[in-house]
Structure formats: C-alpha cells, structure tokens
Short mmCIF file of C-alpha atoms in Angstrom, two decimals:
data_model
loop_
_atom_site.label_atom_id
_atom_site.label_comp_id
_atom_site.label_asym_id
_atom_site.label_seq_id
_atom_site.Cartn_x
_atom_site.Cartn_y
_atom_site.Cartn_z
CA MET A 1 -2.90 14.16 29.39
CA ASN A 2 -3.69 17.71 28.34
CA PHE A 3 -6.54 18.27 25.93
CA ILE A 4 -8.73 21.19 24.97
CA THR A 5 -12.43 21.03 25.73
CA LYS A 6 -14.45 23.43 23.63
CA PRO A 7 -17.78 23.33 21.79
CA LEU A 8 -17.56 21.65 18.40
CA SER A 9 -19.59 22.64 15.36
CA ALA A 10 -22.40 20.24 14.50
CA GLY A 11 -21.18 17.45 12.27
CA LEU A 12 -19.68 13.99 12.05
CA TYR A 13 -16.05 13.62 13.12
CA PHE A 14 -14.23 10.46 12.03
CA VAL A 15 -11.47 9.97 14.62
CA ALA A 16 -8.51 7.63 14.11
CA THR A 17 -7.49 5.70 17.23
CA PRO A 18 -4.39 3.62 18.10
CA ILE A 19 -3.89 0.20 16.49
CA GLY A 20 -1.88 -0.92 19.51
CA ALA A 21 0.15 1.54 21.55
CA ALA A 22 -2.32 3.82 23.34
CA ARG A 23 0.08 6.77 23.20
CA ASP A 24 -0.19 6.87 19.40
CA ILE A 25 -3.43 8.83 19.70
CA THR A 26 -3.22 12.42 18.46
CA LEU A 27 -3.87 15.51 20.55
CA ARG A 28 -6.64 16.55 18.16
CA ALA A 29 -8.32 13.17 18.57
CA LEU A 30 -8.34 13.68 22.35
CA ASP A 31 -9.75 17.20 21.92
CA ILE A 32 -12.62 15.87 19.80
CA LEU A 33 -13.36 12.95 22.13
CA ALA A 34 -13.40 15.35 25.07
CA SER A 35 -15.69 17.86 23.34
CA ALA A 36 -18.14 15.90 21.16
CA ASP A 37 -21.77 15.83 22.25
CA LEU A 38 -22.07 12.15 21.37
CA ILE A 39 -19.57 9.37 20.75
CA ALA A 40 -20.40 6.51 18.38
CA ALA A 41 -18.12 3.49 18.40
CA GLU A 42 -17.66 0.16 16.67
CA ASP A 43 -16.90 -1.29 20.12
CA THR A 44 -18.14 0.83 23.04
CA ARG A 45 -15.96 -1.04 25.56
CA THR A 46 -12.80 -0.28 23.60
CA ALA A 47 -13.79 3.36 23.20
CA ARG A 48 -14.52 3.76 26.91
CA LYS A 49 -11.23 2.10 27.85
CA LEU A 50 -9.26 4.38 25.51
CA MET A 51 -10.89 7.46 27.00
CA GLU A 52 -10.22 6.18 30.50
CA ILE A 53 -6.52 5.62 29.70
CA HIS A 54 -6.17 9.21 28.54
CA GLY A 55 -8.34 10.72 31.27
CA VAL A 56 -11.11 11.92 28.97
CA PRO A 57 -14.28 12.22 31.09
CA LEU A 58 -17.70 11.41 29.68
CA ASN A 59 -19.52 13.80 32.00
CA GLY A 60 -22.84 12.17 31.25
CA ARG A 61 -22.32 11.97 27.48
CA LYS A 62 -23.51 8.85 25.70
CA VAL A 63 -21.32 6.27 23.94
CA VAL A 64 -23.50 4.43 21.42
CA ALA A 65 -22.69 1.38 19.33
CA PHE A 66 -22.38 1.66 15.55
CA HIS A 67 -20.87 -1.23 13.59
CA ASP A 68 -21.30 -3.38 10.49
CA HIS A 69 -24.51 -4.87 11.84
CA SER A 70 -26.14 -1.56 12.74
CA GLY A 71 -29.18 -1.01 10.61
CA GLU A 72 -30.62 1.98 8.79
CA GLY A 73 -32.36 3.08 11.97
CA ALA A 74 -29.07 3.57 13.81
CA THR A 75 -27.71 5.59 10.89
CA ASN A 76 -30.80 7.77 10.71
CA ARG A 77 -30.70 8.49 14.46
CA LEU A 78 -27.14 9.79 14.21
CA VAL A 79 -28.00 11.89 11.17
CA LEU A 80 -30.93 13.40 13.07
CA ASP A 81 -28.66 14.15 16.04
CA ILE A 82 -26.27 16.05 13.79
CA ALA A 83 -29.13 17.85 12.04
CA ALA A 84 -30.34 18.94 15.49
CA GLY A 85 -26.99 20.64 16.10
CA LYS A 86 -24.96 17.92 17.82
CA SER A 87 -21.34 16.98 17.20
CA VAL A 88 -20.81 13.23 16.81
CA ALA A 89 -17.36 11.61 17.09
CA TYR A 90 -17.08 8.19 15.49
CA VAL A 91 -14.30 5.71 16.31
CA SER A 92 -13.73 2.20 15.01
CA GLU A 93 -12.21 -0.46 17.26
CA ALA A 94 -8.72 0.56 16.14
CA GLY A 95 -7.13 2.61 13.38
CA THR A 96 -8.82 4.87 10.86
CA PRO A 97 -12.61 4.47 10.43
CA LEU A 98 -13.92 3.29 7.03
CA VAL A 99 -10.60 1.65 6.04
CA ALA A 100 -11.70 -2.01 6.23
CA ASP A 101 -13.78 -0.79 9.17
CA PRO A 102 -17.34 0.51 9.63
CA GLY A 103 -18.39 4.09 8.94
CA TYR A 104 -18.89 4.30 5.18
CA GLU A 105 -22.70 4.19 5.18
CA LEU A 106 -22.84 6.67 8.04
CA GLY A 107 -20.56 9.10 6.23
CA ARG A 108 -22.60 8.79 3.03
CA ALA A 109 -25.84 9.42 4.89
CA VAL A 110 -24.50 12.52 6.65
CA ILE A 111 -23.16 13.92 3.37
CA ALA A 112 -26.47 13.18 1.62
CA ALA A 113 -28.23 15.19 4.33
CA GLY A 114 -26.00 18.16 3.54
CA LEU A 115 -24.24 17.99 6.90
CA PRO A 116 -20.49 18.34 7.61
CA VAL A 117 -18.10 15.38 7.76
CA THR A 118 -14.60 15.93 9.16
CA SER A 119 -11.62 13.61 9.52
CA ALA A 120 -9.14 13.63 12.40
CA PRO A 121 -6.35 11.50 10.85
CA GLY A 122 -3.97 9.34 12.80
CA PRO A 123 -2.93 5.69 13.19
CA SER A 124 -3.39 3.31 10.27
CA ALA A 125 -2.18 -0.30 10.01
CA ILE A 126 -1.73 0.14 6.25
CA LEU A 127 0.69 3.04 6.55
CA ALA A 128 2.50 1.53 9.54
CA ALA A 129 3.07 -1.69 7.56
CA LEU A 130 4.22 0.14 4.44
CA THR A 131 6.75 2.29 6.24
CA SER A 132 8.34 -0.67 8.04
CA SER A 133 8.16 -3.16 5.16
CA GLY A 134 11.13 -2.05 3.08
CA LEU A 135 8.97 -2.29 -0.08
CA ALA A 136 8.31 0.57 -2.49
CA THR A 137 5.87 3.12 -1.06
CA ASP A 138 5.59 5.60 -3.94
CA ARG A 139 2.59 3.69 -5.32
CA PHE A 140 0.57 1.07 -3.46
CA ALA A 141 -2.82 -0.61 -3.76
CA PHE A 142 -4.81 -1.52 -0.66
CA VAL A 143 -6.76 -4.69 -1.45
CA GLY A 144 -8.13 -5.41 2.02
CA PHE A 145 -9.39 -8.93 2.74
CA LEU A 146 -9.39 -11.45 -0.11
CA PRO A 147 -12.39 -13.80 -0.63
CA ALA A 148 -12.65 -16.82 1.66
CA SER A 149 -13.15 -19.24 -1.24
CA LYS A 150 -9.85 -20.56 -2.64
CA GLN A 151 -11.01 -20.30 -6.25
CA GLN A 152 -12.32 -16.75 -5.88
CA ARG A 153 -9.22 -15.77 -3.94
CA GLU A 154 -6.86 -17.07 -6.63
CA THR A 155 -8.88 -15.38 -9.37
CA GLU A 156 -8.69 -12.03 -7.58
CA ILE A 157 -4.96 -12.44 -6.95
CA ALA A 158 -4.46 -13.19 -10.64
CA MET A 159 -6.14 -9.93 -11.58
CA LEU A 160 -3.52 -8.13 -9.48
CA ARG A 161 -0.58 -9.88 -11.14
CA ASP A 162 0.73 -6.92 -13.13
CA VAL A 163 -0.57 -4.02 -11.07
CA PRO A 164 2.60 -1.89 -10.85
CA PHE A 165 2.12 -1.10 -7.17
CA THR A 166 3.05 -2.64 -3.85
CA LEU A 167 0.02 -4.73 -2.83
CA VAL A 168 -1.33 -4.46 0.72
CA PHE A 169 -3.74 -7.01 2.20
CA TYR A 170 -5.41 -7.68 5.52
CA GLU A 171 -5.80 -11.31 6.56
CA SER A 172 -7.05 -13.29 9.54
CA PRO A 173 -4.61 -15.44 11.55
CA LYS A 174 -6.58 -18.58 10.65
CA ARG A 175 -6.25 -18.07 6.89
CA VAL A 176 -2.86 -16.40 6.49
CA GLY A 177 -0.99 -19.64 5.75
CA GLU A 178 -3.38 -20.63 2.97
CA MET A 179 -3.51 -17.07 1.64
CA LEU A 180 0.30 -16.83 1.39
CA ALA A 181 0.39 -20.16 -0.44
CA ASN A 182 -2.15 -18.83 -2.93
CA LEU A 183 -0.10 -15.65 -3.44
CA ARG A 184 3.00 -17.78 -4.05
CA ASP A 185 1.25 -20.10 -6.51
CA VAL A 186 -0.36 -17.31 -8.54
CA LEU A 187 2.22 -14.51 -8.36
CA GLY A 188 5.36 -16.62 -8.26
CA GLU A 189 7.59 -17.63 -5.38
CA GLY A 190 10.25 -15.02 -6.18
CA ARG A 191 8.18 -11.93 -5.43
CA GLU A 192 9.20 -9.95 -2.33
CA ALA A 193 6.75 -10.27 0.56
CA VAL A 194 6.37 -8.98 4.09
CA VAL A 195 4.04 -10.08 6.88
CA CYS A 196 3.48 -7.57 9.69
CA ARG A 197 1.91 -8.94 12.85
CA GLU A 198 0.69 -7.01 15.91
CA LEU A 199 2.04 -3.65 14.72
CA THR A 200 2.88 -1.19 17.55
CA LYS A 201 2.02 -3.85 20.15
CA LYS A 202 4.23 -5.71 22.59
CA PHE A 203 4.75 -8.73 20.35
CA GLU A 204 5.20 -6.86 17.06
CA GLU A 205 6.78 -9.08 14.43
CA ILE A 206 7.84 -8.33 10.85
CA THR A 207 8.75 -11.22 8.54
CA ARG A 208 10.46 -10.41 5.24
CA GLY A 209 11.54 -12.59 2.32
CA THR A 210 10.33 -14.02 -0.97
CA LEU A 211 6.77 -15.28 -1.26
CA GLY A 212 8.18 -18.80 -1.34
CA ASP A 213 10.10 -18.32 1.89
CA VAL A 214 7.35 -16.46 3.73
CA ALA A 215 4.67 -18.95 2.65
CA ALA A 216 6.82 -21.81 3.89
CA GLU A 217 7.41 -20.09 7.24
CA PHE A 218 3.70 -19.55 7.88
CA ALA A 219 2.52 -22.89 6.46
CA GLU A 220 2.46 -24.69 9.79
CA ARG A 221 2.48 -21.79 12.25
CA ASN A 222 -0.31 -21.20 14.73
CA VAL A 223 -0.58 -17.44 14.28
CA LYS A 224 -2.34 -14.95 16.54
CA GLY A 225 -2.97 -11.23 16.29
CA GLU A 226 -3.68 -8.63 13.61
CA LEU A 227 -1.94 -9.14 10.26
CA VAL A 228 -0.97 -7.03 7.26
CA VAL A 229 0.50 -8.81 4.23
CA LEU A 230 2.47 -6.88 1.58
CA VAL A 231 3.74 -8.05 -1.81
CA GLY A 232 6.28 -6.20 -3.93
CA ARG A 233 5.52 -5.31 -7.53
CA GLN A 234 6.77 -7.17 -10.57
CA GLY A 235 6.37 -6.84 -14.33
CA ALA A 236 5.36 -9.43 -16.87
CA THR A 237 7.71 -12.18 -18.02
CA ASP A 238 8.05 -14.13 -21.27
CA VAL A 239 6.04 -17.35 -21.24
CA ALA A 240 6.01 -20.21 -23.74
CA GLU A 241 2.61 -20.91 -25.36
CA THR A 242 2.87 -24.57 -24.38
CA ASP A 243 3.07 -23.48 -20.72
CA VAL A 244 -0.05 -21.38 -21.16
CA THR A 245 -1.91 -24.27 -22.75
CA GLU A 246 -0.86 -26.67 -20.03
CA ALA A 247 -1.90 -24.24 -17.30
CA LEU A 248 -5.28 -23.67 -18.95
CA HIS A 249 -5.92 -27.41 -19.28
CA GLU A 250 -5.31 -27.78 -15.54
CA ALA A 251 -7.37 -24.75 -14.53
CA MET A 252 -10.32 -25.66 -16.76
CA LYS A 253 -10.72 -28.97 -14.95
CA THR A 254 -12.33 -27.13 -12.04
CA MET A 255 -13.11 -23.64 -13.35
CA ARG A 256 -15.19 -21.93 -16.01
CA VAL A 257 -13.33 -20.85 -19.15
CA LYS A 258 -13.56 -17.18 -18.18
CA ASP A 259 -12.23 -17.74 -14.65
CA ALA A 260 -9.49 -20.08 -15.86
CA ALA A 261 -8.32 -17.48 -18.39
CA THR A 262 -8.28 -14.76 -15.72
CA LEU A 263 -6.28 -16.95 -13.34
CA VAL A 264 -3.70 -18.06 -15.91
CA ALA A 265 -3.32 -14.60 -17.45
CA GLY A 266 -2.69 -13.10 -14.04
CA ALA A 267 -0.30 -15.82 -12.96
CA MET A 268 1.77 -15.56 -16.14
CA GLY A 269 1.58 -11.82 -16.67
CA LEU A 270 -0.17 -12.08 -20.05
CA PRO A 271 -3.04 -10.07 -21.59
CA ARG A 272 -6.33 -11.63 -20.45
CA ARG A 273 -7.90 -11.37 -23.93
CA GLN A 274 -5.04 -13.35 -25.46
CA VAL A 275 -5.29 -16.12 -22.87
CA TYR A 276 -9.10 -16.16 -23.08
CA GLN A 277 -8.91 -16.77 -26.83
CA ILE A 278 -6.52 -19.69 -26.28
CA ALA A 279 -8.91 -21.07 -23.65
CA LEU A 280 -11.87 -20.83 -26.07
CA ASN A 281 -9.87 -22.69 -28.73
CA LEU A 282 -9.04 -25.41 -26.22
CA LYS A 283 -12.70 -25.72 -25.25
CA ASP A 284 -13.72 -26.11 -28.90
CA GLU A 285 -11.17 -28.87 -29.34
CA THR A 286 -12.62 -30.97 -26.51
#
C-alpha cells in the first residue's frame, strides 16, 4: 500500500478506521498513521494489526492505550506530548472516534489547552447502516445505546415517538431481541425497521420489515456481531381518551406519574403535558 510519510504539525488527529473490511481505510488515514509521532488507541492490538495489514511501520514509535477507563493522567500526558510539539493520532477499535467510542474527553482537553484537533473522516457504522437501510436519510437522529433497564429504555423510546427523523441505535447482541420488542410495544408494530449486523464483514446481514416482523424474527435468535438498529419516522395518530386512560392505569401500576405520562404520551403520539394532566387527575381519583 502506498502512503506518504511526512512530518505532521503538532496536534491531535482523530483517525477513522474500518468497521470490518480492512480496505475501507482511507489513504489520508494511512498517511497520518505512518507519520504521527505517537499513536493512541482504544485497543492497541487492533491498531497494531491494522497497521501491519497495510504495511505501516512503527519504526520505534509508541502505541499507547487510551479508552473509556483511562484516567485524567492519561489524558494529561497526551496533552503534554502535543504541547511539546508532537503529533498524536488517535484511533478507536473501529469506525470514527467519539461516536459511541472513546475520545471525547481527550478532544476537549486538547482544545482547552489551545492546541489543534483535526479529523481524518472515514468509515462509520451509522452512515453505512443508513445508506443500506432503505429508510429516509435526509434527517436522522443517532440515539446510540438505550438504557439497560426496561423501564428507562421504554421511557426514552417514548420520548422519541414523534421525532420526525429516522432513528438510529446501537445495541448489543444479547439485548437486541428485548430492545426490538420494546420498540414495537412503544412505537407501534407497523413502523418500518431495519437491523444491520456485521456491516462490511463476511457475514453481513440486513433484515428489513415492520417493527412487529423484525421483533418477532429476533425474539428467539442467538445473535452475534455488531448491530445497528434503525426505525423509520412516523407522525402522531388520533387516539381515544379512554385508550389513554386505560394505558395510564396500566403504566402507573409500576411507574411514577411523570414516567407513566412520558411513556404513554410517546407511545400514542400525544402532547406530554396533556397526558400528564390526565395522569394527575387519575391519581387524585385513587
């Protein structure tokens, strides 16, 4: 692989790396990895393997670990390196750093020190999933990982009910079945949905359908690999007040009034204030 080795200006370089296929790396990313004084990585083994695949020599340069569990000391050391005139390339395990990956605190610290931060864009699971999903891409909202708790997860989903964008989530293989069921129950089984698994890898799989169909397909599956879940947008629908009351009665059995109102309002596409007032009236009646 041809790449250009030349001195880089002092600064932090966020470098996007492949999410699967190694050849998805950009030429500029290879140039930076070949030229940086120091390479920081979420996973040093993955970074070394990627450089080995593309024939990028280290030539005595260090590859240091920097991840979610790195403390303030690790951040400060990298800031001091840059302040001393070094160029630091940062790579997450795969994809674009900071996007549901480490790097945010490091970037903030470098900026606060008045030092340069540069991005070398490239592979991203979010964009790869959007472009292959068949859902609208003119406006989308990246939600990332939903809470692990079922109640918190459903409340957050409800708040997204009438967001007029395609919704993009990350999810773990162990929780995807339960998460899809929650999406179906709160957003409605008729919404369009897509599950992208192992994008750009050998066993890439894209499952499309309604939330009802997709949730049913993944309910009993033993899933492996990286997952992106997308849900199409939908507007509000007319709902009978008796349905709202019934839903609130059920939700308030296990939830606070505020959380129950948020969940029901989101699920039914109604103004939260209106549903909250109904919930307060119901509480006063009991």
